mmCIF file of C-alpha atoms in Angstrom:
data_model
loop_
_atom_site.group_PDB
_atom_site.id
_atom_site.type_symbol
_atom_site.label_atom_id
_atom_site.label_comp_id
_atom_site.label_asym_id
_atom_site.label_seq_id
_atom_site.Cartn_x
_atom_site.Cartn_y
_atom_site.Cartn_z
ATOM 1 C CA MET N 1 23.365 24.807 -30.360
ATOM 2 C CA LYS N 2 23.818 21.923 -27.637
ATOM 3 C CA THR N 3 22.007 24.347 -25.264
ATOM 4 C CA THR N 4 19.233 25.102 -27.667
ATOM 5 C CA ARG N 5 18.513 21.317 -28.385
ATOM 6 C CA PHE N 6 18.453 20.883 -24.385
ATOM 7 C CA LEU N 7 15.743 23.514 -24.043
ATOM 8 C CA SER N 8 13.800 22.109 -26.956
ATOM 9 C CA ALA N 9 13.901 18.941 -25.243
ATOM 10 C CA CYS N 10 12.898 20.097 -21.828
ATOM 11 C CA ALA N 11 10.102 22.127 -23.630
ATOM 12 C CA LEU N 12 8.612 18.898 -25.263
ATOM 13 C CA VAL N 13 8.826 17.119 -21.970
ATOM 14 C CA GLY N 14 6.889 19.868 -20.496
ATOM 15 C CA LEU N 15 4.156 19.532 -23.265
ATOM 16 C CA PHE N 16 3.932 15.781 -23.104
ATOM 17 C CA PRO N 17 4.708 14.563 -19.556
ATOM 18 C CA LEU N 18 6.221 11.076 -19.376
ATOM 19 C CA PHE N 19 3.839 8.084 -18.745
ATOM 20 C CA SER N 20 3.757 7.396 -15.123
ATOM 21 C CA PRO N 21 2.023 3.889 -14.260
ATOM 22 C CA ALA N 22 -0.679 3.802 -11.639
ATOM 23 C CA ALA N 23 0.476 2.111 -8.631
ATOM 24 C CA GLN N 24 -2.691 0.055 -8.255
ATOM 25 C CA LEU N 25 -6.276 -0.101 -10.024
ATOM 26 C CA THR N 26 -9.561 -0.513 -8.284
ATOM 27 C CA VAL N 27 -12.177 -3.060 -9.670
ATOM 28 C CA THR N 28 -15.724 -2.651 -8.706
ATOM 29 C CA ALA N 29 -17.910 -5.824 -9.507
ATOM 30 C CA VAL N 30 -21.866 -5.566 -9.431
ATOM 31 C CA ASN N 31 -24.266 -8.625 -9.113
ATOM 32 C CA LYS N 32 -27.284 -7.261 -10.719
ATOM 33 C CA LEU N 33 -29.328 -10.333 -9.900
ATOM 34 C CA PRO N 34 -31.332 -10.929 -6.692
ATOM 35 C CA LEU N 35 -29.410 -14.347 -6.598
ATOM 36 C CA ALA N 36 -26.476 -15.530 -4.444
ATOM 37 C CA ARG N 37 -23.776 -16.279 -7.333
ATOM 38 C CA ALA N 38 -20.790 -18.571 -6.050
ATOM 39 C CA SER N 39 -17.389 -18.785 -7.944
ATOM 40 C CA GLN N 40 -18.112 -16.184 -10.498
ATOM 41 C CA THR N 41 -14.975 -15.559 -12.923
ATOM 42 C CA ILE N 42 -14.045 -11.999 -13.373
ATOM 43 C CA GLU N 43 -12.132 -11.049 -16.495
ATOM 44 C CA LEU N 44 -9.741 -7.929 -16.785
ATOM 45 C CA SER N 45 -8.645 -7.207 -20.388
ATOM 46 C CA ALA N 46 -4.978 -6.056 -21.183
ATOM 47 C CA LYS N 47 -6.540 -2.567 -22.214
ATOM 48 C CA GLN N 48 -8.276 -2.060 -18.807
ATOM 49 C CA LEU N 49 -4.834 -3.142 -16.982
ATOM 50 C CA GLU N 50 -2.710 -0.609 -18.949
ATOM 51 C CA PRO N 51 -2.523 1.994 -16.641
ATOM 52 C CA LEU N 52 -0.331 -0.433 -14.487
ATOM 53 C CA GLY N 53 2.335 -0.161 -17.107
ATOM 54 C CA THR N 54 3.109 -4.040 -17.579
ATOM 55 C CA LYS N 55 3.006 -5.931 -20.507
ATOM 56 C CA GLU N 56 3.710 -9.108 -18.570
ATOM 57 C CA LEU N 57 -0.049 -10.122 -17.376
ATOM 58 C CA GLY N 58 1.397 -13.207 -15.406
ATOM 59 C CA THR N 59 2.572 -10.300 -12.924
ATOM 60 C CA ILE N 60 -0.676 -9.140 -12.226
ATOM 61 C CA HIS N 61 -1.860 -9.510 -8.428
ATOM 62 C CA VAL N 62 -5.446 -9.198 -6.912
ATOM 63 C CA LYS N 63 -6.630 -8.431 -3.704
ATOM 64 C CA ASP N 64 -10.072 -8.352 -2.149
ATOM 65 C CA SER N 65 -11.322 -5.714 0.375
ATOM 66 C CA ALA N 66 -10.049 -7.154 3.068
ATOM 67 C CA GLY N 67 -6.597 -7.461 1.852
ATOM 68 C CA LYS N 68 -6.438 -11.154 1.009
ATOM 69 C CA GLU N 69 -4.697 -12.101 -2.181
ATOM 70 C CA LEU N 70 -6.967 -14.244 -4.778
ATOM 71 C CA LEU N 71 -5.688 -16.628 -7.136
ATOM 72 C CA ALA N 72 -5.338 -14.881 -10.377
ATOM 73 C CA GLN N 73 -4.652 -16.426 -13.984
ATOM 74 C CA ALA N 74 -3.265 -14.818 -16.855
ATOM 75 C CA VAL N 75 -5.047 -16.205 -20.038
ATOM 76 C CA ASP N 76 -4.286 -16.214 -23.731
ATOM 77 C CA THR N 77 -7.659 -15.983 -25.671
ATOM 78 C CA ASP N 78 -6.685 -15.829 -29.200
ATOM 79 C CA GLY N 79 -3.846 -18.377 -29.188
ATOM 80 C CA ASP N 80 -1.704 -16.097 -31.157
ATOM 81 C CA ALA N 81 1.939 -17.234 -32.200
ATOM 82 C CA TYR N 82 3.805 -15.701 -29.258
ATOM 83 C CA ARG N 83 1.330 -17.265 -26.612
ATOM 84 C CA LYS N 84 0.641 -13.653 -25.543
ATOM 85 C CA THR N 85 -1.778 -13.364 -22.548
ATOM 86 C CA ASP N 86 -4.556 -10.791 -23.077
ATOM 87 C CA ILE N 87 -6.861 -11.150 -20.059
ATOM 88 C CA VAL N 88 -6.493 -11.867 -16.220
ATOM 89 C CA ILE N 89 -9.160 -13.802 -14.414
ATOM 90 C CA PHE N 90 -10.012 -14.207 -10.744
ATOM 91 C CA GLN N 91 -12.995 -15.583 -8.867
ATOM 92 C CA ALA N 92 -15.174 -14.276 -6.127
ATOM 93 C CA ASP N 93 -18.739 -15.397 -4.371
ATOM 94 C CA PHE N 94 -21.560 -12.901 -4.532
ATOM 95 C CA ALA N 95 -24.435 -12.553 -2.319
ATOM 96 C CA ALA N 96 -27.769 -11.329 -3.964
ATOM 97 C CA SER N 97 -27.497 -7.901 -5.348
ATOM 98 C CA GLU N 98 -24.051 -7.613 -3.941
ATOM 99 C CA THR N 99 -21.334 -5.059 -4.965
ATOM 100 C CA LYS N 100 -17.594 -5.960 -4.385
ATOM 101 C CA THR N 101 -14.386 -4.141 -4.820
ATOM 102 C CA PHE N 102 -10.798 -5.304 -5.441
ATOM 103 C CA THR N 103 -7.262 -3.943 -5.842
ATOM 104 C CA VAL N 104 -4.982 -4.924 -8.722
ATOM 105 C CA THR N 105 -1.248 -4.210 -8.680
ATOM 106 C CA VAL N 106 1.893 -5.647 -10.101
ATOM 107 C CA GLY N 107 4.132 -7.846 -8.475
ATOM 108 C CA ALA N 108 6.347 -11.099 -8.871
ATOM 109 C CA LYS N 109 5.596 -13.268 -11.792
ATOM 110 C CA GLN N 110 2.734 -15.746 -10.620
ATOM 111 C CA VAL N 111 3.857 -19.264 -10.013
ATOM 112 C CA PHE N 112 1.231 -21.889 -8.942
ATOM 113 C CA LYS N 113 1.457 -24.772 -6.752
ATOM 114 C CA ARG N 114 -0.091 -28.082 -7.754
ATOM 115 C CA GLU N 115 -2.664 -27.841 -4.772
ATOM 116 C CA GLN N 116 -3.839 -24.571 -6.440
ATOM 117 C CA PHE N 117 -4.968 -26.023 -9.679
ATOM 118 C CA LYS N 118 -9.124 -26.216 -9.934
ATOM 119 C CA ALA N 119 -8.947 -26.865 -13.765
ATOM 120 C CA PHE N 120 -6.908 -28.776 -15.956
ATOM 121 C CA GLY N 121 -6.836 -30.611 -19.412
ATOM 122 C CA ARG N 122 -4.668 -32.288 -21.955
ATOM 123 C CA PHE N 123 -4.366 -34.274 -25.013
ATOM 124 C CA ASN N 124 -3.741 -37.895 -24.259
ATOM 125 C CA ARG N 125 -2.024 -39.702 -27.262
ATOM 126 C CA GLU N 126 -1.454 -42.716 -25.247
ATOM 127 C CA ARG N 127 -5.284 -43.499 -24.783
ATOM 128 C CA PHE N 128 -6.029 -43.412 -28.603
ATOM 129 C CA ASP N 129 -5.869 -39.446 -28.827
ATOM 130 C CA ASP N 130 -8.423 -38.934 -25.979
ATOM 131 C CA PHE N 131 -8.798 -35.192 -24.731
ATOM 132 C CA VAL N 132 -9.642 -35.016 -21.247
ATOM 133 C CA TRP N 133 -10.455 -32.014 -19.038
ATOM 134 C CA GLU N 134 -11.819 -31.119 -15.293
ATOM 135 C CA ASN N 135 -12.247 -29.005 -12.803
ATOM 136 C CA ASP N 136 -12.992 -29.242 -9.074
ATOM 137 C CA ARG N 137 -16.646 -30.488 -9.703
ATOM 138 C CA ILE N 138 -16.729 -32.347 -12.789
ATOM 139 C CA ALA N 139 -14.451 -34.061 -15.485
ATOM 140 C CA HIS N 140 -15.181 -35.046 -19.237
ATOM 141 C CA ARG N 141 -13.498 -36.507 -22.272
ATOM 142 C CA THR N 142 -14.123 -36.604 -26.120
ATOM 143 C CA TYR N 143 -12.543 -38.822 -28.516
ATOM 144 C CA GLY N 144 -9.704 -38.251 -31.114
ATOM 145 C CA LYS N 145 -9.003 -39.915 -34.523
ATOM 146 C CA ALA N 146 -6.906 -42.864 -33.313
ATOM 147 C CA LEU N 147 -9.970 -44.264 -31.540
ATOM 148 C CA GLU N 148 -11.624 -44.835 -34.858
ATOM 149 C CA THR N 149 -9.121 -47.605 -36.028
ATOM 150 C CA TRP N 150 -8.748 -49.029 -32.462
ATOM 151 C CA GLU N 151 -8.978 -52.891 -33.137
ATOM 152 C CA GLY N 152 -10.292 -53.459 -29.894
ATOM 153 C CA GLU N 153 -13.160 -51.236 -29.663
ATOM 154 C CA PRO N 154 -13.334 -48.576 -32.621
ATOM 155 C CA LEU N 155 -15.488 -45.627 -32.117
ATOM 156 C CA SER N 156 -16.438 -42.877 -34.460
ATOM 157 C CA SER N 157 -18.157 -40.133 -32.416
ATOM 158 C CA SER N 158 -17.679 -36.526 -31.450
ATOM 159 C CA THR N 159 -19.531 -36.966 -28.347
ATOM 160 C CA ILE N 160 -19.013 -35.591 -24.771
ATOM 161 C CA ASP N 161 -18.355 -37.957 -22.251
ATOM 162 C CA ILE N 162 -18.874 -37.777 -18.699
ATOM 163 C CA TRP N 163 -16.387 -38.981 -15.886
ATOM 164 C CA SER N 164 -18.085 -38.598 -12.318
ATOM 165 C CA LYS N 165 -15.618 -37.237 -9.549
ATOM 166 C CA ARG N 166 -16.310 -36.687 -5.939
ATOM 167 C CA THR N 167 -13.292 -34.702 -5.186
ATOM 168 C CA ALA N 168 -12.053 -31.359 -5.651
ATOM 169 C CA ARG N 169 -8.594 -32.722 -6.342
ATOM 170 C CA MET N 170 -7.312 -33.016 -10.231
ATOM 171 C CA VAL N 171 -7.558 -36.620 -10.908
ATOM 172 C CA VAL N 172 -7.698 -37.462 -14.503
ATOM 173 C CA ASN N 173 -3.719 -37.953 -14.799
ATOM 174 C CA ASP N 174 -3.961 -40.304 -11.814
ATOM 175 C CA TRP N 175 -6.844 -42.377 -13.466
ATOM 176 C CA TYR N 176 -5.220 -42.730 -16.820
ATOM 177 C CA LEU N 177 -2.078 -43.676 -14.819
ATOM 178 C CA SER N 178 -3.800 -46.449 -13.045
ATOM 179 C CA ASP N 179 -5.841 -47.528 -15.996
ATOM 180 C CA ASP N 180 -8.750 -48.588 -13.805
ATOM 181 C CA TYR N 181 -11.061 -45.784 -13.816
ATOM 182 C CA HIS N 182 -14.226 -47.738 -14.486
ATOM 183 C CA VAL N 183 -14.043 -48.519 -10.747
ATOM 184 C CA ASP N 184 -14.548 -46.099 -8.033
ATOM 185 C CA HIS N 185 -11.794 -46.069 -5.628
ATOM 186 C CA GLY N 186 -13.141 -43.108 -3.738
ATOM 187 C CA ASP N 187 -12.617 -40.338 -6.155
ATOM 188 C CA GLY N 188 -15.259 -41.357 -8.628
ATOM 189 C CA ALA N 189 -14.980 -43.220 -12.065
ATOM 190 C CA ASP N 190 -16.176 -43.391 -15.605
ATOM 191 C CA PHE N 191 -19.670 -44.792 -15.477
ATOM 192 C CA TYR N 192 -20.801 -43.198 -18.456
ATOM 193 C CA SER N 193 -21.445 -44.674 -22.147
ATOM 194 C CA ALA N 194 -21.709 -41.807 -24.420
ATOM 195 C CA GLY N 195 -20.991 -43.980 -27.500
ATOM 196 C CA PRO N 196 -22.574 -42.381 -30.758
ATOM 197 C CA SER N 197 -24.904 -40.560 -28.901
ATOM 198 C CA ARG N 198 -24.308 -36.526 -28.196
ATOM 199 C CA GLY N 199 -23.614 -37.754 -24.569
ATOM 200 C CA CYS N 200 -23.398 -34.597 -22.368
ATOM 201 C CA GLY N 201 -23.806 -31.560 -24.855
ATOM 202 C CA GLY N 202 -22.161 -32.625 -27.910
ATOM 203 C CA ASN N 203 -23.569 -30.904 -30.845
ATOM 204 C CA GLY N 204 -24.111 -31.310 -34.675
ATOM 205 C CA LEU N 205 -26.048 -29.334 -37.379
ATOM 206 C CA TRP N 206 -29.690 -29.967 -37.982
ATOM 207 C CA ALA N 207 -30.810 -30.276 -41.603
ATOM 208 C CA ALA N 208 -33.575 -32.151 -43.742
ATOM 209 C CA ASP N 209 -35.371 -33.062 -40.191
ATOM 210 C CA ARG N 210 -32.212 -34.891 -38.883
ATOM 211 C CA LEU N 211 -28.853 -34.376 -36.914
ATOM 212 C CA TRP N 212 -25.727 -34.394 -38.842
ATOM 213 C CA THR N 213 -22.440 -34.734 -37.114
ATOM 214 C CA SER N 214 -18.881 -34.854 -37.145
ATOM 215 C CA ARG N 215 -16.391 -37.777 -36.536
ATOM 216 C CA ASN N 216 -13.727 -37.616 -34.006
ATOM 217 C CA PHE N 217 -11.445 -34.507 -33.658
ATOM 218 C CA VAL N 218 -8.223 -34.445 -35.883
ATOM 219 C CA ASN N 219 -6.189 -31.893 -33.943
ATOM 220 C CA SER N 220 -6.375 -30.037 -30.651
ATOM 221 C CA ARG N 221 -4.504 -27.132 -28.815
ATOM 222 C CA VAL N 222 -4.748 -25.946 -25.421
ATOM 223 C CA LEU N 223 -4.939 -22.156 -24.684
ATOM 224 C CA ALA N 224 -5.302 -22.117 -20.798
ATOM 225 C CA ASN N 225 -4.434 -24.647 -18.364
ATOM 226 C CA GLY N 226 -5.383 -23.418 -14.839
ATOM 227 C CA PRO N 227 -5.510 -22.958 -12.014
ATOM 228 C CA ILE N 228 -8.860 -21.217 -12.570
ATOM 229 C CA ARG N 229 -9.789 -22.089 -16.181
ATOM 230 C CA VAL N 230 -8.924 -24.713 -18.772
ATOM 231 C CA MET N 231 -9.584 -23.991 -22.488
ATOM 232 C CA PHE N 232 -8.766 -25.650 -25.570
ATOM 233 C CA GLU N 233 -9.937 -26.056 -29.256
ATOM 234 C CA LEU N 234 -10.714 -29.004 -31.096
ATOM 235 C CA GLU N 235 -10.506 -29.275 -34.984
ATOM 236 C CA TYR N 236 -12.891 -31.502 -36.912
ATOM 237 C CA ALA N 237 -12.504 -32.442 -40.658
ATOM 238 C CA PRO N 238 -15.475 -31.391 -42.937
ATOM 239 C CA PHE N 239 -18.315 -33.585 -42.801
ATOM 240 C CA GLN N 240 -21.599 -33.742 -44.971
ATOM 241 C CA VAL N 241 -24.642 -31.753 -43.667
ATOM 242 C CA ASP N 242 -27.446 -32.460 -46.318
ATOM 243 C CA ASN N 243 -26.233 -31.103 -49.578
ATOM 244 C CA ILE N 244 -23.075 -29.149 -48.129
ATOM 245 C CA ASN N 245 -19.622 -29.861 -46.518
ATOM 246 C CA VAL N 246 -18.948 -28.143 -43.083
ATOM 247 C CA SER N 247 -15.902 -28.083 -40.814
ATOM 248 C CA GLU N 248 -15.765 -27.143 -37.419
ATOM 249 C CA VAL N 249 -13.511 -25.725 -34.708
ATOM 250 C CA LYS N 250 -15.142 -26.335 -31.303
ATOM 251 C CA ARG N 251 -13.535 -24.033 -28.320
ATOM 252 C CA ILE N 252 -14.355 -25.498 -24.827
ATOM 253 C CA SER N 253 -13.538 -23.769 -21.496
ATOM 254 C CA LEU N 254 -14.214 -24.939 -17.974
ATOM 255 C CA ASP N 255 -13.753 -22.698 -14.763
ATOM 256 C CA ALA N 256 -13.270 -23.769 -11.147
ATOM 257 C CA GLY N 257 -16.691 -24.201 -9.206
ATOM 258 C CA SER N 258 -18.887 -24.743 -12.095
ATOM 259 C CA GLN N 259 -21.094 -27.677 -13.107
ATOM 260 C CA LEU N 260 -21.343 -26.435 -16.965
ATOM 261 C CA ASP N 261 -18.590 -26.170 -19.793
ATOM 262 C CA HIS N 262 -18.807 -23.290 -22.132
ATOM 263 C CA PHE N 263 -18.821 -24.581 -25.903
ATOM 264 C CA GLN N 264 -18.322 -22.418 -29.033
ATOM 265 C CA SER N 265 -18.542 -23.837 -32.193
ATOM 266 C CA THR N 266 -17.096 -22.097 -35.434
ATOM 267 C CA TYR N 267 -18.317 -23.445 -38.875
ATOM 268 C CA LYS N 268 -17.020 -23.180 -42.090
ATOM 269 C CA GLN N 269 -19.076 -24.028 -45.010
ATOM 270 C CA PHE N 270 -17.538 -25.415 -48.254
ATOM 271 C CA THR N 271 -19.936 -23.762 -50.991
ATOM 272 C CA ARG N 272 -19.524 -21.592 -53.902
ATOM 273 C CA PRO N 273 -19.689 -17.777 -53.270
ATOM 274 C CA GLY N 274 -23.101 -16.544 -52.349
ATOM 275 C CA GLN N 275 -24.452 -20.026 -51.769
ATOM 276 C CA THR N 276 -23.802 -20.314 -48.018
ATOM 277 C CA GLN N 277 -26.686 -21.423 -45.849
ATOM 278 C CA LYS N 278 -28.322 -20.476 -42.641
ATOM 279 C CA LEU N 279 -27.167 -23.049 -40.203
ATOM 280 C CA THR N 280 -29.136 -24.556 -36.967
ATOM 281 C CA THR N 281 -27.337 -26.449 -34.261
ATOM 282 C CA GLY N 282 -28.714 -29.453 -32.586
ATOM 283 C CA ILE N 283 -27.236 -29.902 -29.011
ATOM 284 C CA GLY N 284 -27.986 -33.286 -27.423
ATOM 285 C CA LEU N 285 -28.350 -35.050 -23.948
ATOM 286 C CA LYS N 286 -28.138 -38.834 -24.453
ATOM 287 C CA LYS N 287 -31.470 -40.718 -23.891
ATOM 288 C CA THR N 288 -31.646 -43.087 -20.973
ATOM 289 C CA ALA N 289 -34.331 -45.309 -19.404
ATOM 290 C CA GLY N 290 -36.353 -43.918 -16.642
ATOM 291 C CA GLU N 291 -35.167 -40.292 -16.928
ATOM 292 C CA GLN N 292 -36.958 -37.006 -16.180
ATOM 293 C CA VAL N 293 -36.764 -34.575 -18.944
ATOM 294 C CA GLU N 294 -37.776 -31.041 -18.710
ATOM 295 C CA ALA N 295 -37.078 -27.742 -21.057
ATOM 296 C CA ASN N 296 -37.660 -23.969 -20.523
ATOM 297 C CA ALA N 297 -37.347 -22.141 -23.524
ATOM 298 C CA GLU N 298 -37.768 -18.793 -22.057
ATOM 299 C CA ARG N 299 -34.636 -19.356 -20.107
ATOM 300 C CA GLY N 300 -33.213 -21.331 -22.866
ATOM 301 C CA TRP N 301 -32.399 -24.624 -21.071
ATOM 302 C CA LEU N 302 -32.814 -28.459 -21.400
ATOM 303 C CA LEU N 303 -32.228 -30.639 -18.470
ATOM 304 C CA LYS N 304 -32.599 -34.191 -17.285
ATOM 305 C CA TRP N 305 -32.289 -36.356 -14.084
ATOM 306 C CA GLU N 306 -31.326 -40.057 -14.282
ATOM 307 C CA LYS N 307 -29.842 -42.858 -12.951
ATOM 308 C CA VAL N 308 -26.110 -43.568 -13.084
ATOM 309 C CA GLU N 309 -25.015 -47.044 -14.621
ATOM 310 C CA LYS N 310 -23.576 -49.544 -12.182
ATOM 311 C CA ASN N 311 -26.088 -48.341 -9.430
ATOM 312 C CA ALA N 312 -23.577 -45.584 -8.979
ATOM 313 C CA GLY N 313 -26.280 -43.027 -7.763
ATOM 314 C CA ASN N 314 -27.921 -40.275 -9.980
ATOM 315 C CA GLN N 315 -26.915 -37.519 -12.127
ATOM 316 C CA GLY N 316 -28.360 -34.380 -13.871
ATOM 317 C CA LEU N 317 -27.492 -33.339 -17.019
ATOM 318 C CA ALA N 318 -28.136 -29.770 -18.895
ATOM 319 C CA ILE N 319 -27.776 -27.734 -21.982
ATOM 320 C CA ILE N 320 -28.229 -23.950 -21.858
ATOM 321 C CA VAL N 321 -28.546 -21.500 -24.946
ATOM 322 C CA ASP N 322 -29.463 -17.874 -25.484
ATOM 323 C CA PRO N 323 -32.944 -17.741 -25.316
ATOM 324 C CA LYS N 324 -32.897 -15.548 -28.439
ATOM 325 C CA ALA N 325 -31.292 -18.329 -30.439
ATOM 326 C CA PHE N 326 -33.632 -21.176 -28.972
ATOM 327 C CA GLU N 327 -35.983 -22.677 -31.922
ATOM 328 C CA LYS N 328 -37.447 -25.684 -30.288
ATOM 329 C CA GLN N 329 -36.912 -28.843 -28.324
ATOM 330 C CA THR N 330 -37.000 -31.778 -30.261
ATOM 331 C CA GLU N 331 -35.350 -35.634 -30.300
ATOM 332 C CA ASP N 332 -33.596 -38.177 -32.531
ATOM 333 C CA LYS N 333 -33.227 -41.855 -31.616
ATOM 334 C CA LEU N 334 -30.342 -41.477 -29.445
ATOM 335 C CA ASN N 335 -30.816 -37.895 -28.099
ATOM 336 C CA HIS N 336 -32.837 -35.178 -26.466
ATOM 337 C CA LEU N 337 -32.030 -31.991 -28.388
ATOM 338 C CA ILE N 338 -32.268 -28.168 -28.229
ATOM 339 C CA LEU N 339 -32.147 -26.632 -32.141
ATOM 340 C CA ALA N 340 -30.662 -23.145 -31.847
ATOM 341 C CA LYS N 341 -29.842 -20.715 -34.532
ATOM 342 C CA VAL N 342 -26.241 -20.443 -35.451
ATOM 343 C CA GLY N 343 -25.059 -16.814 -35.240
ATOM 344 C CA ALA N 344 -23.316 -14.337 -37.154
ATOM 345 C CA GLY N 345 -20.101 -15.799 -38.761
ATOM 346 C CA ASP N 346 -21.614 -19.098 -38.213
ATOM 347 C CA VAL N 347 -20.471 -19.499 -34.506
ATOM 348 C CA VAL N 348 -22.827 -20.881 -31.917
ATOM 349 C CA SER N 349 -22.326 -20.554 -28.270
ATOM 350 C CA TYR N 350 -23.833 -22.697 -25.543
ATOM 351 C CA TRP N 351 -23.355 -24.339 -21.941
ATOM 352 C CA ALA N 352 -23.536 -27.767 -21.053
ATOM 353 C CA GLY N 353 -22.704 -30.002 -18.048
ATOM 354 C CA PHE N 354 -23.573 -32.292 -15.222
ATOM 355 C CA CYS N 355 -23.632 -32.837 -11.632
ATOM 356 C CA TRP N 356 -23.331 -36.350 -9.626
ATOM 357 C CA ASP N 357 -25.358 -36.788 -6.582
ATOM 358 C CA LYS N 358 -22.639 -38.503 -4.778
ATOM 359 C CA ALA N 359 -20.255 -35.545 -5.111
ATOM 360 C CA SER N 360 -22.690 -33.942 -2.644
ATOM 361 C CA GLN N 361 -23.042 -30.481 -3.970
ATOM 362 C CA LEU N 362 -26.396 -31.188 -6.133
ATOM 363 C CA THR N 363 -28.191 -34.157 -4.530
ATOM 364 C CA ASP N 364 -31.504 -34.139 -6.259
ATOM 365 C CA VAL N 365 -33.432 -32.957 -9.322
ATOM 366 C CA ILE N 366 -34.942 -29.799 -7.381
ATOM 367 C CA ALA N 367 -31.483 -28.690 -6.484
ATOM 368 C CA TRP N 368 -30.287 -29.438 -10.206
ATOM 369 C CA LYS N 369 -32.995 -27.317 -11.629
ATOM 370 C CA LYS N 370 -32.663 -24.513 -9.187
ATOM 371 C CA TYR N 371 -28.877 -24.627 -10.261
ATOM 372 C CA VAL N 372 -29.424 -24.733 -14.052
ATOM 373 C CA ASP N 373 -32.371 -21.921 -14.047
ATOM 374 C CA GLU N 374 -29.856 -19.683 -11.923
ATOM 375 C CA PHE N 375 -26.967 -20.393 -13.942
ATOM 376 C CA ALA N 376 -29.262 -19.663 -17.090
ATOM 377 C CA GLN N 377 -30.175 -16.429 -15.594
ATOM 378 C CA GLY N 378 -26.684 -15.558 -15.004
ATOM 379 C CA THR N 379 -25.447 -15.938 -18.584
ATOM 380 C CA GLN N 380 -27.746 -13.274 -19.584
ATOM 381 C CA SER N 381 -26.582 -10.997 -16.691
ATOM 382 C CA PRO N 382 -22.975 -11.266 -16.091
ATOM 383 C CA ILE N 383 -21.232 -9.638 -13.223
ATOM 384 C CA GLU N 384 -20.715 -5.834 -14.242
ATOM 385 C CA VAL N 385 -17.142 -4.740 -14.000
ATOM 386 C CA ASN N 386 -15.517 -1.383 -13.763
ATOM 387 C CA VAL N 387 -11.964 -0.607 -13.577
ATOM 388 C CA ALA N 388 -10.342 2.676 -12.299
ATOM 389 C CA GLU N 389 -7.173 4.010 -11.200
ATOM 390 C CA ALA N 390 -7.088 3.919 -7.293
ATOM 391 C CA LYS N 391 -7.277 7.530 -5.704
#
């Protein structure tokens, strides 16, 4: 009887061979645009990485075609209860129409050094519930509920503030520590006064010929915190939009090397069944004196060039939306606005950000316009990625 069972087991193994993990995978990445593209983030899903036979994506390693190991970050995109990572990201520069190959293997768990971090963000309870984030190019903050009742300078606003920096180092923690970040000590400073405006890419909902906006965020959670990508969500209490109430969860991500953040707002309408309305978002840039403003509906962008406060140089700001969602450019008392259709599931996705000429990457409006226009083209033609088992 034992012999029969042994033979049956062997027969089953013959019919269904045991899974043998691949030693490595080959990633082919194609830039289909006739444009050079720096710091392109490539995402590999857990499904694509399955042949390697690991469920711990923090052990994934990536090398370029010359054998040089690249920085790779495992990211939890859905914020599930177990903080399980579901993609791996890495970055590469591409020449116009270039194809690159990479090798992916399993190795030791990734442990990053401070100097490798090019993106970071955190909730800051000690500064009236700020949320602050940065990469190696730019920094921002937005305001939490405690600021609404601060006796010193209360502010109710879901604006996106600008912190101008001219170093690739992560500096926001140091700036909060010194509490003297309105003065440039060599790395940049907070020169911008966003106030109740939309600042640099804050949004609201457009109805009855006006912009309706939320107040300060009430909850936050971090989904990814470097070294390549910072990604977090902000939750806003329900606010009035014409004759309905709407709540919002805003997901913000910023990758290393980018001048622009990715924003995704998910709305919930509080209406009776069957009475939900089509929503239109209004995404804004604060108006300033002496500014240059330009829009391109075909590409889906609105940009401006302006003086920085305190005679601290010049800066460019921009918004990019999917051209198919672009409705029109308009304005209100405080803001230049792009109106865009809110998509299926009451979700809207867009990009917004800025540059500072003293950071030395983009030093005039011509360079800023070129960057924004090419970035917009890139959002419509992401790097094409194919993953296969190495031969």
